[in-house]
Short mmCIF file of C-alpha atoms (C1' of nucleotides) in Angstrom, two decimals:
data_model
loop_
_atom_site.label_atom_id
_atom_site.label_comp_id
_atom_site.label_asym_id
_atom_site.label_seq_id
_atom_site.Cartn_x
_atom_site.Cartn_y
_atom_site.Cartn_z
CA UNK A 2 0.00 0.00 0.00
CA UNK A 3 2.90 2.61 0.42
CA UNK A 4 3.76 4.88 -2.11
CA UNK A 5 5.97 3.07 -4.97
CA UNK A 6 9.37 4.53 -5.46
CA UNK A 7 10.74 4.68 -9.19
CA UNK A 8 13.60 2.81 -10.04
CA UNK A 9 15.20 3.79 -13.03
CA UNK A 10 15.44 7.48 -14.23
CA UNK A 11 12.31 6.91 -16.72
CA UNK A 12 10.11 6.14 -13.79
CA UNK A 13 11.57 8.99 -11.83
CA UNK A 14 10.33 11.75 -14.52
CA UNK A 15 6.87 9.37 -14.83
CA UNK A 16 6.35 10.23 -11.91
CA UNK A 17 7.26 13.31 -11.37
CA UNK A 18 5.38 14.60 -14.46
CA UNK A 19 2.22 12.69 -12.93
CA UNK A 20 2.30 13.94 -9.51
CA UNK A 21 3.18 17.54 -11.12
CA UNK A 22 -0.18 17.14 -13.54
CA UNK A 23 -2.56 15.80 -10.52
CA UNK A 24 -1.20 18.55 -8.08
CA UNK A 25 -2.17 21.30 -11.19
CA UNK A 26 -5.57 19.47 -11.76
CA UNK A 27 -6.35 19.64 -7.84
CA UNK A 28 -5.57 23.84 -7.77
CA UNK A 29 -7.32 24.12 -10.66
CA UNK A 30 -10.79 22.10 -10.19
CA UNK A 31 -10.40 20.42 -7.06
CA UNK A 32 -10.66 17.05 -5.62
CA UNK A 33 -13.53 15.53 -7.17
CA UNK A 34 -13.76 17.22 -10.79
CA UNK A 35 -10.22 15.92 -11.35
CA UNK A 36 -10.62 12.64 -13.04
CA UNK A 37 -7.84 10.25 -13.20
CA UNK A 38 -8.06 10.34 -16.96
CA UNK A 39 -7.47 13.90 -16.87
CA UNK A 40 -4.28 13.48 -14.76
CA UNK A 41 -3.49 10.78 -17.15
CA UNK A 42 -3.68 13.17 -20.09
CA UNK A 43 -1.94 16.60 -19.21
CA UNK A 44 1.24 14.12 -17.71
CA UNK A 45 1.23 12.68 -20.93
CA UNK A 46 0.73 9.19 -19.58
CA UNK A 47 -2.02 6.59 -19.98
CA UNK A 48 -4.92 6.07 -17.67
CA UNK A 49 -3.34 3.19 -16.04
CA UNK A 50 -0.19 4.86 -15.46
CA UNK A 51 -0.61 7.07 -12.40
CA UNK A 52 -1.11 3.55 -10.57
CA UNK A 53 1.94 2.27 -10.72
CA UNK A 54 3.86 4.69 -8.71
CA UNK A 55 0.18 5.99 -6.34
CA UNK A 56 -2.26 3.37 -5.39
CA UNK A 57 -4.96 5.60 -5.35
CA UNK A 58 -5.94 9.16 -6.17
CA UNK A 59 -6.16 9.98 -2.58
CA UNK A 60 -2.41 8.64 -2.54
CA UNK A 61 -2.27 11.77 -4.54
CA UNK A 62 -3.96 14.52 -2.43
CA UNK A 63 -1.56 12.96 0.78
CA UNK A 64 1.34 13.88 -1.72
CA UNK A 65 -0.21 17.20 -1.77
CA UNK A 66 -0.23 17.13 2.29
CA UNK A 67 3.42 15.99 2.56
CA UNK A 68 4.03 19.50 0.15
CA UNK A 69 1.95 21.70 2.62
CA UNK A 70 3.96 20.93 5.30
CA UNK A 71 6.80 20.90 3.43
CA UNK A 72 6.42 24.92 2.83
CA UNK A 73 4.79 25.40 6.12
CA UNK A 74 7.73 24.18 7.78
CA UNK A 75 10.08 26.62 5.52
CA UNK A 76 7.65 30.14 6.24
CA UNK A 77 8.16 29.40 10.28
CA UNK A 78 11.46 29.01 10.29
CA UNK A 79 12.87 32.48 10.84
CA UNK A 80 10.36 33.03 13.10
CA UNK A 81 10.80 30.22 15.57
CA UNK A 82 14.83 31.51 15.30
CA UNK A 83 13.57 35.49 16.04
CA UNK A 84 10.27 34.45 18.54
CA UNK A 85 10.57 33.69 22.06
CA UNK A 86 7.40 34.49 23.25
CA UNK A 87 5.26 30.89 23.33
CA UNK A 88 2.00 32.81 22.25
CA UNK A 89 3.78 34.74 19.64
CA UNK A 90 5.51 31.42 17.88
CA UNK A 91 2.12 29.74 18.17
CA UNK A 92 -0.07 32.40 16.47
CA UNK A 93 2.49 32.87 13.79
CA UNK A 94 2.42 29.40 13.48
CA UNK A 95 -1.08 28.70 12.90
CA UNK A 96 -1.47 31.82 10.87
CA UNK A 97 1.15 30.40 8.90
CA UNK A 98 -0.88 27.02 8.46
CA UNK A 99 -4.01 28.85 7.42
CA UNK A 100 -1.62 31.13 4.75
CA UNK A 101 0.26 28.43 3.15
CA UNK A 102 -3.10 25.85 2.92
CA UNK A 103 -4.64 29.29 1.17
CA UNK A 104 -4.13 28.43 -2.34
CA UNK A 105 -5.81 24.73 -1.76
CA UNK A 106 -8.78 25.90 -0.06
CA UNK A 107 -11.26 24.28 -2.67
CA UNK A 108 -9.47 21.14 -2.54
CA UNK A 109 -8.80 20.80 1.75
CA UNK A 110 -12.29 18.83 2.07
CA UNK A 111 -11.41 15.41 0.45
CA UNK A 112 -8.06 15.44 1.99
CA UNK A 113 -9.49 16.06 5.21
CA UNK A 114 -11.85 13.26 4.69
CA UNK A 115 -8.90 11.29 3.61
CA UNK A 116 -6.90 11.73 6.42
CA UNK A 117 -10.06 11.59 8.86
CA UNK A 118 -11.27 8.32 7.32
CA UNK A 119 -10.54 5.91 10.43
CA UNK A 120 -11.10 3.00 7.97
CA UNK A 121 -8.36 4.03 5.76
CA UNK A 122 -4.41 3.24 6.39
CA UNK A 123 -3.89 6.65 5.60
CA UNK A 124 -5.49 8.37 8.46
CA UNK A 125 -3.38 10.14 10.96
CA UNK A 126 -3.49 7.80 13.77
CA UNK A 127 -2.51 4.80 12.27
CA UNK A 128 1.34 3.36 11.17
CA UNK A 129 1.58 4.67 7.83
CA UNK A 130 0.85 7.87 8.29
CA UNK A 131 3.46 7.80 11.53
CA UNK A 132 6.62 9.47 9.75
CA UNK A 133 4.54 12.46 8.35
CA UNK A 134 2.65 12.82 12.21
CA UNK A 135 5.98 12.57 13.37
CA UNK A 136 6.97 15.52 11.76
CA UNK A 137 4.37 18.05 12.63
CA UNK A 138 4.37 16.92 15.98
CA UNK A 139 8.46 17.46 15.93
CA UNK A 140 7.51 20.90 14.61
CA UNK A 141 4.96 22.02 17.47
CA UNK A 142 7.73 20.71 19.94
CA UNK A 143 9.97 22.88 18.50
CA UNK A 144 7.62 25.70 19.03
CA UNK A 145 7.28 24.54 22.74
CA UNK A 146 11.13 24.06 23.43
CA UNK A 147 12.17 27.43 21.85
CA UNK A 148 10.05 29.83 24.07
CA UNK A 149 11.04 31.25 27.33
CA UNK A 150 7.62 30.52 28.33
CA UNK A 151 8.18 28.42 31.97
CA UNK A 152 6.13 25.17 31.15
CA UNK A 153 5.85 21.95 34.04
CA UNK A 154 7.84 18.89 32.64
CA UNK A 155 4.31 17.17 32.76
CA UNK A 156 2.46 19.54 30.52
CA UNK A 157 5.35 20.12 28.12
CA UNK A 158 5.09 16.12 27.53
CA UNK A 159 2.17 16.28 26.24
CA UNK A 160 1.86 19.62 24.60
CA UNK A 161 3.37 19.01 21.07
CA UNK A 162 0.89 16.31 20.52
CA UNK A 163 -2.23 18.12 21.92
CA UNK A 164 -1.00 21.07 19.71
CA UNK A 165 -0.63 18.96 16.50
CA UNK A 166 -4.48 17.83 17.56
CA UNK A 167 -5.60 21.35 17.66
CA UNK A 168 -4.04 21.98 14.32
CA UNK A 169 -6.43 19.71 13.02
CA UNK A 170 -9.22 21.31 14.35
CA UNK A 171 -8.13 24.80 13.28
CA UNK A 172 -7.76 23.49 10.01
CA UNK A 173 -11.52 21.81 9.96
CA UNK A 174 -12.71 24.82 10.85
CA UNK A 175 -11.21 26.64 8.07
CA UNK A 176 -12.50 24.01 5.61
CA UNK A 177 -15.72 25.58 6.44
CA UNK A 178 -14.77 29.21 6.70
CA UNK A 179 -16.31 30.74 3.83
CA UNK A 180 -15.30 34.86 5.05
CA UNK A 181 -13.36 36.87 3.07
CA UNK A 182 -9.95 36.66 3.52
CA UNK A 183 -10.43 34.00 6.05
CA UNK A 184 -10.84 36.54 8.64
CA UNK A 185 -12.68 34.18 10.57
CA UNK A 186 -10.24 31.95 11.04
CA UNK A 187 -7.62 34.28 12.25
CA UNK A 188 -9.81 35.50 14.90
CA UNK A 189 -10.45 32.10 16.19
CA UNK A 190 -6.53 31.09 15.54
CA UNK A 191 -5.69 34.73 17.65
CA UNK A 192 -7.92 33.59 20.17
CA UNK A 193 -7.56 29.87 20.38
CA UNK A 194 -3.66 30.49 20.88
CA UNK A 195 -4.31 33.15 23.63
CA UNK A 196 -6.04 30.81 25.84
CA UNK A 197 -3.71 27.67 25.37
CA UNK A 198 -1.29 29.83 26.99
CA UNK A 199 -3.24 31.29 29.50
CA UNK A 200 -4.42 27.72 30.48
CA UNK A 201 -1.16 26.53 30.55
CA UNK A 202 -0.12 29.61 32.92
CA UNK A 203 -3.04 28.38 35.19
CA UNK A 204 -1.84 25.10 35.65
CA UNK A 205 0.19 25.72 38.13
CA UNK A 206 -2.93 26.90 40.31
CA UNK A 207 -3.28 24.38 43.58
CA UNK A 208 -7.52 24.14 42.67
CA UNK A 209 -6.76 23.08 38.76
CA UNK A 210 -3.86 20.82 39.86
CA UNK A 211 -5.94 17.99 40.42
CA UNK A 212 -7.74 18.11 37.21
CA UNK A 213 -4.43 18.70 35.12
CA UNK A 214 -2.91 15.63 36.93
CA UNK A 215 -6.10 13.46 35.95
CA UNK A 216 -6.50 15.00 32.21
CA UNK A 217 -2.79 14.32 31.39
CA UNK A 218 -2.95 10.68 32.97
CA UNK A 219 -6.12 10.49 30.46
CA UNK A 220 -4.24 11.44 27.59
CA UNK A 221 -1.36 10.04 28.26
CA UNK A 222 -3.05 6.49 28.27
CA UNK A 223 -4.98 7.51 25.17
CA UNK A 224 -1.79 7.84 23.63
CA UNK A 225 -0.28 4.49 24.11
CA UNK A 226 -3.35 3.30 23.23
CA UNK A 227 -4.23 4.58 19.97
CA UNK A 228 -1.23 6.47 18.49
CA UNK A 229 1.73 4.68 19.93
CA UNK B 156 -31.42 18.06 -2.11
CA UNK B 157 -34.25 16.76 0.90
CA UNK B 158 -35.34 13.47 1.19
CA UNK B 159 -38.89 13.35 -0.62
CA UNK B 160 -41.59 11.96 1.01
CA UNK B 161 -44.12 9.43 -1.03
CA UNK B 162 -47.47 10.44 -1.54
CA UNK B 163 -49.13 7.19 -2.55
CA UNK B 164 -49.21 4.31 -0.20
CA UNK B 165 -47.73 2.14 -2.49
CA UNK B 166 -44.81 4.56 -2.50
CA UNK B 167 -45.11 4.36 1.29
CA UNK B 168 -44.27 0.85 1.25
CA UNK B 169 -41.61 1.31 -0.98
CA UNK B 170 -39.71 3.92 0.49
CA UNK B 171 -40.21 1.75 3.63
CA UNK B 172 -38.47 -1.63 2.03
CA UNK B 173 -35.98 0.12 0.31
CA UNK B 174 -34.31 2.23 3.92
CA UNK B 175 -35.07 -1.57 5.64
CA UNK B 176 -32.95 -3.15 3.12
CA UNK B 177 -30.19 -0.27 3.05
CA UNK B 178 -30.03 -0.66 6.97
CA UNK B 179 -29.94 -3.97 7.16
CA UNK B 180 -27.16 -4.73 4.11
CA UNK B 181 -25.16 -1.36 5.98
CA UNK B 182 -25.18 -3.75 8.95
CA UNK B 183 -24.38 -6.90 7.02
CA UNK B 184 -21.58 -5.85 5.07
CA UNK B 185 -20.57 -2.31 5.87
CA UNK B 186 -21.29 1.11 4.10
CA UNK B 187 -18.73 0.54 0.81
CA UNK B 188 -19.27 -2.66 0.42
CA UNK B 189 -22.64 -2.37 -0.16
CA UNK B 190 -23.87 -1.12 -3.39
CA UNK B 191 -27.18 0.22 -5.02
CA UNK B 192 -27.50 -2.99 -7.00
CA UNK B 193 -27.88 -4.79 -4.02
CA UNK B 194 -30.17 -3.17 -1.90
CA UNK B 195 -32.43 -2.65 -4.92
CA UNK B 196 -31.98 -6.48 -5.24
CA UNK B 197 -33.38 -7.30 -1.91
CA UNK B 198 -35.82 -4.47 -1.59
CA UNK B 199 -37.82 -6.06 -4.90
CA UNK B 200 -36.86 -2.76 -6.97
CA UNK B 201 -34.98 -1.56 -9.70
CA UNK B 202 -31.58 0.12 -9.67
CA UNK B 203 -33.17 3.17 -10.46
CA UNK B 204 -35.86 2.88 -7.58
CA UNK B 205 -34.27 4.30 -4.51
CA UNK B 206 -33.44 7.77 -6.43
CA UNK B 207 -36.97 8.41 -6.10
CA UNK B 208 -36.82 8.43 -2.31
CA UNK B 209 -33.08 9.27 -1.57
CA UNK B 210 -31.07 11.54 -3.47
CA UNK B 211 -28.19 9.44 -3.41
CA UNK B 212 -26.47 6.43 -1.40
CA UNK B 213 -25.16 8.97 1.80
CA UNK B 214 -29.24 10.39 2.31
CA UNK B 215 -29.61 6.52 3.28
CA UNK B 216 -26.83 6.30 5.82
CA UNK B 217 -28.84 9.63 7.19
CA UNK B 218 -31.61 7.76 8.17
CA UNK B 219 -29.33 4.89 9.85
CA UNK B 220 -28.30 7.79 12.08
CA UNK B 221 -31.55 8.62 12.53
CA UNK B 222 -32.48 4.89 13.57
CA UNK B 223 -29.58 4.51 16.36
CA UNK B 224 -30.33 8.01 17.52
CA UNK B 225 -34.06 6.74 18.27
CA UNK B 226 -32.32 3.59 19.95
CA UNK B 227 -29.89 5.66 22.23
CA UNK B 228 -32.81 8.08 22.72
CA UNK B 229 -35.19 5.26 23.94
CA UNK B 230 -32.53 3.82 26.07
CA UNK B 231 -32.07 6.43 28.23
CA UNK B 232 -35.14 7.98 28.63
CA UNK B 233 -35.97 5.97 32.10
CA UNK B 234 -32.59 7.38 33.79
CA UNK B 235 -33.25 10.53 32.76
CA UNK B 236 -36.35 10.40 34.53
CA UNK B 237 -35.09 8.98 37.59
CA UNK B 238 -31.83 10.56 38.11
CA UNK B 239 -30.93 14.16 38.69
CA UNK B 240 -27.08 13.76 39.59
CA UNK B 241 -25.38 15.41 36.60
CA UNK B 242 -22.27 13.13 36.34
CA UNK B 243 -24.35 10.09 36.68
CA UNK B 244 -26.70 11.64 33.58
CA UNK B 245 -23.93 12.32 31.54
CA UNK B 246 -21.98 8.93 32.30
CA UNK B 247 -25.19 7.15 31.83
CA UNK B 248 -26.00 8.61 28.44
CA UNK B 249 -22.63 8.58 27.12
CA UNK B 250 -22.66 4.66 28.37
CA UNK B 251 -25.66 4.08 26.01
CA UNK B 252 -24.46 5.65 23.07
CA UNK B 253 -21.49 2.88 23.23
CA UNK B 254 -23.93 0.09 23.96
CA UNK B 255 -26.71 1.27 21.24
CA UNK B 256 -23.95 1.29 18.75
CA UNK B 257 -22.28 -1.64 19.28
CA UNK B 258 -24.00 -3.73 16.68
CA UNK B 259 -22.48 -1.34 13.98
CA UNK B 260 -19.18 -1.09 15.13
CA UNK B 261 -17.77 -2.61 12.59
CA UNK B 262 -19.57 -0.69 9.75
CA UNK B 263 -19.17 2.83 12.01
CA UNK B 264 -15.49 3.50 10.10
CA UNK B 265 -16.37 3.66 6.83
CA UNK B 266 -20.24 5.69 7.65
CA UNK B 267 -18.27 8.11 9.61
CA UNK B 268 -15.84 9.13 7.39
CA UNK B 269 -18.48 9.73 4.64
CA UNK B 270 -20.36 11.78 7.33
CA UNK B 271 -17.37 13.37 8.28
CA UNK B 272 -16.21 14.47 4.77
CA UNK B 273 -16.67 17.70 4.69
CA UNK B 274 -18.14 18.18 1.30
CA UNK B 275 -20.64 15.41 2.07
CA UNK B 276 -24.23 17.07 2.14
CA UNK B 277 -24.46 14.92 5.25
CA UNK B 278 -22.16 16.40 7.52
CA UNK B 279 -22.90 17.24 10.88
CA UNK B 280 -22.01 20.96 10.23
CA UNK B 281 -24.60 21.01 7.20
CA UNK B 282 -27.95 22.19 6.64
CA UNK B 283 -29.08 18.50 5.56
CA UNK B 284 -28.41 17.49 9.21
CA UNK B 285 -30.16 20.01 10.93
CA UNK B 286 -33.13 18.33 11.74
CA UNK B 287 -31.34 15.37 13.58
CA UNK B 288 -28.38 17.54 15.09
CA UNK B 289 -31.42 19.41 16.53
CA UNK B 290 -32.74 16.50 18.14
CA UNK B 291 -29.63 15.27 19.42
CA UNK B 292 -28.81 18.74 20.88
CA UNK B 293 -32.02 18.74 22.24
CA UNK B 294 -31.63 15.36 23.92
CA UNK B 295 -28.38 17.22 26.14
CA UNK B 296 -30.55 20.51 26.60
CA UNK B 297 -32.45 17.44 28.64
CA UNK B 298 -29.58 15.96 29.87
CA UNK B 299 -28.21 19.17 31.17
CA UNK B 300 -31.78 20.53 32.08
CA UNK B 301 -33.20 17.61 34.13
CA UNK B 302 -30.30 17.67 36.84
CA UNK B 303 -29.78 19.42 39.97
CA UNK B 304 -26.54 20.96 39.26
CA UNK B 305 -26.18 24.92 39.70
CA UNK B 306 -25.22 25.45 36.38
CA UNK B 307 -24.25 29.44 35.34
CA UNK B 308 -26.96 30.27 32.48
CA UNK B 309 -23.98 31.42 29.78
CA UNK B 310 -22.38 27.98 30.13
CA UNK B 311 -25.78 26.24 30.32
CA UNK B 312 -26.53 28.21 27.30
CA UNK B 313 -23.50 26.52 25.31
CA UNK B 314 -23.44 22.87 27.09
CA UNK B 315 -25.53 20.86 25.12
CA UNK B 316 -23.96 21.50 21.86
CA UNK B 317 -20.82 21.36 23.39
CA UNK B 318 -21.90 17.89 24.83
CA UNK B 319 -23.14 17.07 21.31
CA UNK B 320 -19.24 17.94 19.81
CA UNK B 321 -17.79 15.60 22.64
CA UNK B 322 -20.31 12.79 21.67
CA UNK B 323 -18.89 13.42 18.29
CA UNK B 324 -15.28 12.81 19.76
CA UNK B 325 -16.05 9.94 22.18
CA UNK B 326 -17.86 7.95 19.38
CA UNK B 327 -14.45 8.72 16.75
CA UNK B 328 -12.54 7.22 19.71
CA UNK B 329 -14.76 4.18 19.95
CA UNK B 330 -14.34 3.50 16.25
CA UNK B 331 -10.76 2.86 16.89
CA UNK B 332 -11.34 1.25 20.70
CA UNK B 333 -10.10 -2.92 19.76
CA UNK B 334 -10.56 -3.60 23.52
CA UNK B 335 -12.38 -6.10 24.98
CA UNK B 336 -16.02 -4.78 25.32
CA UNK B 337 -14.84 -1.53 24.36
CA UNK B 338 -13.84 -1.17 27.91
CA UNK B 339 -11.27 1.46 26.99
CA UNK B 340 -13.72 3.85 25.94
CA UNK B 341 -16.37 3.42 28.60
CA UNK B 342 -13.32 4.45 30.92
CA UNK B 343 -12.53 7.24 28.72
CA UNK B 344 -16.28 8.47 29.66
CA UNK B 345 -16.11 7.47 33.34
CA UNK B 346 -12.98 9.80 33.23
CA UNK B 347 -14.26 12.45 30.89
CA UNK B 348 -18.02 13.06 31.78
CA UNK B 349 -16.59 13.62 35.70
CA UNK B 350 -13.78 16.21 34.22
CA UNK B 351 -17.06 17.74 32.29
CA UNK B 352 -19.06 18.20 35.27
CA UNK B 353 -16.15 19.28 37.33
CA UNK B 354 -15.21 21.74 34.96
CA UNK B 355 -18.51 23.65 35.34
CA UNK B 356 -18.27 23.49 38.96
CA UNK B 357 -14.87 25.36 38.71
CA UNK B 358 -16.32 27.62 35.78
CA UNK B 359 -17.20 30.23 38.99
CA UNK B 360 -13.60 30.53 40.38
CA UNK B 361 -12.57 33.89 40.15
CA UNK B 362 -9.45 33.02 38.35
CA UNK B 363 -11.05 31.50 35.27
CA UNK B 364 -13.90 33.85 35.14
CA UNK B 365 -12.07 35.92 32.28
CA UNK B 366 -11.32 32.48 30.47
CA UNK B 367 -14.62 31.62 30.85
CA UNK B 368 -16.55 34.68 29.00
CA UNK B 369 -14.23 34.49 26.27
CA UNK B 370 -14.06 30.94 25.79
CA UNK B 371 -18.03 31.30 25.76
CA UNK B 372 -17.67 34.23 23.26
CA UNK B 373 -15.76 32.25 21.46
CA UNK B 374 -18.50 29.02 20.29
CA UNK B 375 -20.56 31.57 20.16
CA UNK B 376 -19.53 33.57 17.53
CA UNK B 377 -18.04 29.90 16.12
CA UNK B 378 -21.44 28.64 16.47
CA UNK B 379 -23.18 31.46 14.51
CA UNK B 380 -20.82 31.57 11.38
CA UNK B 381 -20.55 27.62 11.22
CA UNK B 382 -23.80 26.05 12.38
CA UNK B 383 -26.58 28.79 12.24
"C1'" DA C 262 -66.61 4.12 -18.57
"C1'" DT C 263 -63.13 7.06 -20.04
"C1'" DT C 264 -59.65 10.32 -19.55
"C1'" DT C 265 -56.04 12.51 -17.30
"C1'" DG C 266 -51.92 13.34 -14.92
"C1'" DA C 267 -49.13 12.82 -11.11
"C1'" DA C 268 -46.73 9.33 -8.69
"C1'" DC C 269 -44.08 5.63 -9.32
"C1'" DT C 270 -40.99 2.26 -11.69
"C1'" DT C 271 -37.74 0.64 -14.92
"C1'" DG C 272 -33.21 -0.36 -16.85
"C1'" DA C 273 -30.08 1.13 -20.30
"C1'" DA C 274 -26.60 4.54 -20.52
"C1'" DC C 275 -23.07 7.31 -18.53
"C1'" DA C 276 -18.89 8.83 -15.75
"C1'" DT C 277 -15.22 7.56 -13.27
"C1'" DG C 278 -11.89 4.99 -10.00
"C1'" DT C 279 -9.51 0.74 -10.34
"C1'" DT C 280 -7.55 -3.72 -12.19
"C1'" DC C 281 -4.77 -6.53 -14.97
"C1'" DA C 282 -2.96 -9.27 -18.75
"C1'" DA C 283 -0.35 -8.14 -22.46
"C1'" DC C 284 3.13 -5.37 -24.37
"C1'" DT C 285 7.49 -2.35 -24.80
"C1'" DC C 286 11.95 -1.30 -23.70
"C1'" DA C 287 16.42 -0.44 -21.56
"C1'" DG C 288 20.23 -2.37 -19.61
"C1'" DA C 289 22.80 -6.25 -17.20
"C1'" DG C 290 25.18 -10.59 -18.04
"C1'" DC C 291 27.27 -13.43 -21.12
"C1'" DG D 54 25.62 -8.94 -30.45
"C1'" DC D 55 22.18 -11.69 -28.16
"C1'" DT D 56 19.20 -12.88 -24.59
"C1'" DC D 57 16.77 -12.28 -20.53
"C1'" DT D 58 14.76 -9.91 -16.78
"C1'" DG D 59 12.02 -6.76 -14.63
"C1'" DA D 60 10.59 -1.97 -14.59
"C1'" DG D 61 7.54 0.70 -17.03
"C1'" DT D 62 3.35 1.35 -19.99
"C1'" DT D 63 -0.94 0.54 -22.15
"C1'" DG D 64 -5.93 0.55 -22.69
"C1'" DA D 65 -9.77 -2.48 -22.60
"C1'" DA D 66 -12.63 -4.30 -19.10
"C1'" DC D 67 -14.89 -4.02 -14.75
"C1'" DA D 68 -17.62 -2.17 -10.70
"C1'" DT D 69 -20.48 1.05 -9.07
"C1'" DG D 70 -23.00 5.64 -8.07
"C1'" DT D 71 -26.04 8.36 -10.68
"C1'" DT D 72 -29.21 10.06 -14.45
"C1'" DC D 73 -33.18 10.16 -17.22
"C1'" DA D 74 -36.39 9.27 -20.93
"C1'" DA D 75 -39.75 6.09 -21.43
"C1'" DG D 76 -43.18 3.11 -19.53
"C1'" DT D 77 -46.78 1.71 -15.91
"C1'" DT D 78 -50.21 2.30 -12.28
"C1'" DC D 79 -54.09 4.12 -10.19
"C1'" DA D 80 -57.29 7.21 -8.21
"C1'" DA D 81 -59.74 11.27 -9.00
"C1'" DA D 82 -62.20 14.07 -12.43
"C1'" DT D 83 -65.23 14.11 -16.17
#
DNA sequence: ATTTGAACTTGAACATGTTCAACTCAGAGC
DNA sequence: GCTCTGAGTTGAACATGTTCAAGTTCAAAT
């Protein structure tokens, strides 16, 4: 089921040129009104071709995923270098998400469902998605570790996964977000981000330290659990 | 794009067999694997048949929703009469969504990602499932209203659909649980529904008043723009 | 009794993702 | 130079959701 690799330097442009004509096709028309035959005919390729390097044409839109993050990761750099300031890095951060995802708006609802479909090996909680989760989560932790913000070892542990979680839901919500500009989004991303670190300055309070001990046990075993 | 209603009672009887034999192959075999052809098949009709009734194959899977909500909504109906302990409500109903749905947990992967695409007509978020996210909101508003707690009236205000989201959540969770009896997930409730309900009895503390009115700000203004 | 028309039913036709057996071709080994 | 192997390529065939023009039914109107 993974992703063939080419193995001679005629594979390597097929695919290429493939991936290169579905990725256009997606920007263009989206998700749905992209027919494999289409991608087949602007790479130049026969309808059966795309199949030998992607198993599917979702393989395709988590291709297009794997390039998001790719130029996420590159616009936050300088400013996780410059930032210190934990709610600064994570606002810029998320903004950053919502500004580089821009362009493939129209298209973010079938790889959503992709990655969301529990049934499929792709989604985000299961092994073959693990190296690419790995990476986002590596990113948020690098948010986390870079910031003077004061943070108990115990909460730390568990923030760069709870932050990669509420990527996801920043970026459902923005799959809906239909305002101009996608103001709305930035308001709830400004917002969102304010509070985490609020909360996470109230943890330390003696009347929420019960309930922080108990939550992090709780997602500490949902963890091992289901994400391992 | 709503599901028409017959008019004849021989239409009656055919909407009727056709949703009976889309529930019951759903069950047998699982959303994908079940095609048009056959529930046509077994419901006596032609291919063609069920467009009449249901604009395509995800309106059916809208009324299988429909069915286990009437199930869970049944099921707890006598502790909601009896008991007025918040925590026990919650636990209780949360308890009987996991046991009304345990028949279909092996089909529940594959229906909720179609619900959960985002571009489905079906989603939770979209007008199509008004009428039934109503209800189910409704049936919290109960939960919520029937108990003894001292709840503040802006939190009240926002609880049940709140309630209704972490439904949403506990049920994706279950879809993964492999444990025994789902045992996993029931403690995941045990653990959550007493965080809930301990949650709003700290929502008062002077310390997280401020969090509190903008957090509630917050689903408001989500809630307007999103879910209207 | 006949007519009418809306509700209902049919199934061939269509669009599209996916499969696969057959084919092409470049390069390694001799 | 020849052969062989396996990567790469092809496109017809298949499965399945959906459409729709044509046909059927039946109860009310005439």
């Amino acid at each position: 089921m993974a992703i063939e690799a080419p193995k001679t330097r005629r594979g390597e442009s097929s695919r290429a040129v493939i991936l290169q004509a579905a990725l256009d096709l997606f920007q263009e028309r989206g998700y749905e009104a992209t027919t494999m035959r289409a991608i087949a005919e602007r790479a130049g390729v026969s309808l059966g071709g795309s199949y030998h390097y992607f198993p599917s044409k979702e393989h395709l839109v988590l291709e297009f995923y794997r390039h998001t993050h790719e130029l996420h990761s590159a616009a936050i750099a300088p400013l996780l270098l410059r930032e210190k300031d934990l709610a600064a890095r994570l606002r810029g951060t998320m903004r950053a998400v919502i500004v580089t995802c821009e362009p493939f708006h129209a298209v973010a609802g079938s790889i959503f469902s992709t990655v969301a479909n529990p049934s499929s090996p792709l989604n985000p909680f299961g092994a073959a998605a693990k190296p690419l989760r790995d990476e986002v989560v590596a990113l948020y932790a690098d948010v986390v570790r870079g910031s003077d913000a004061r943070i108990p070892a115990d909460v730390a542990d568990m923030l760069p996964l709870t932050l990669w979680l509420y990527q996801m839901g920043i970026l459902y919500f923005w799959i809906f977000d239909r305002s101009p500009g996608r103001l709305r989004t930035l308001e709830v991303i400004d917002e969102t981000t304010d509070l985490i670190v609020r909360l996470i300055g109230l943890a330390n309070l003696p009347v929420l330290r019960g309930s922080r001990k108990r939550v992090l046990g709780l997602m500490r075993s949902i963890v091992e659990g289901q994400i391992a």
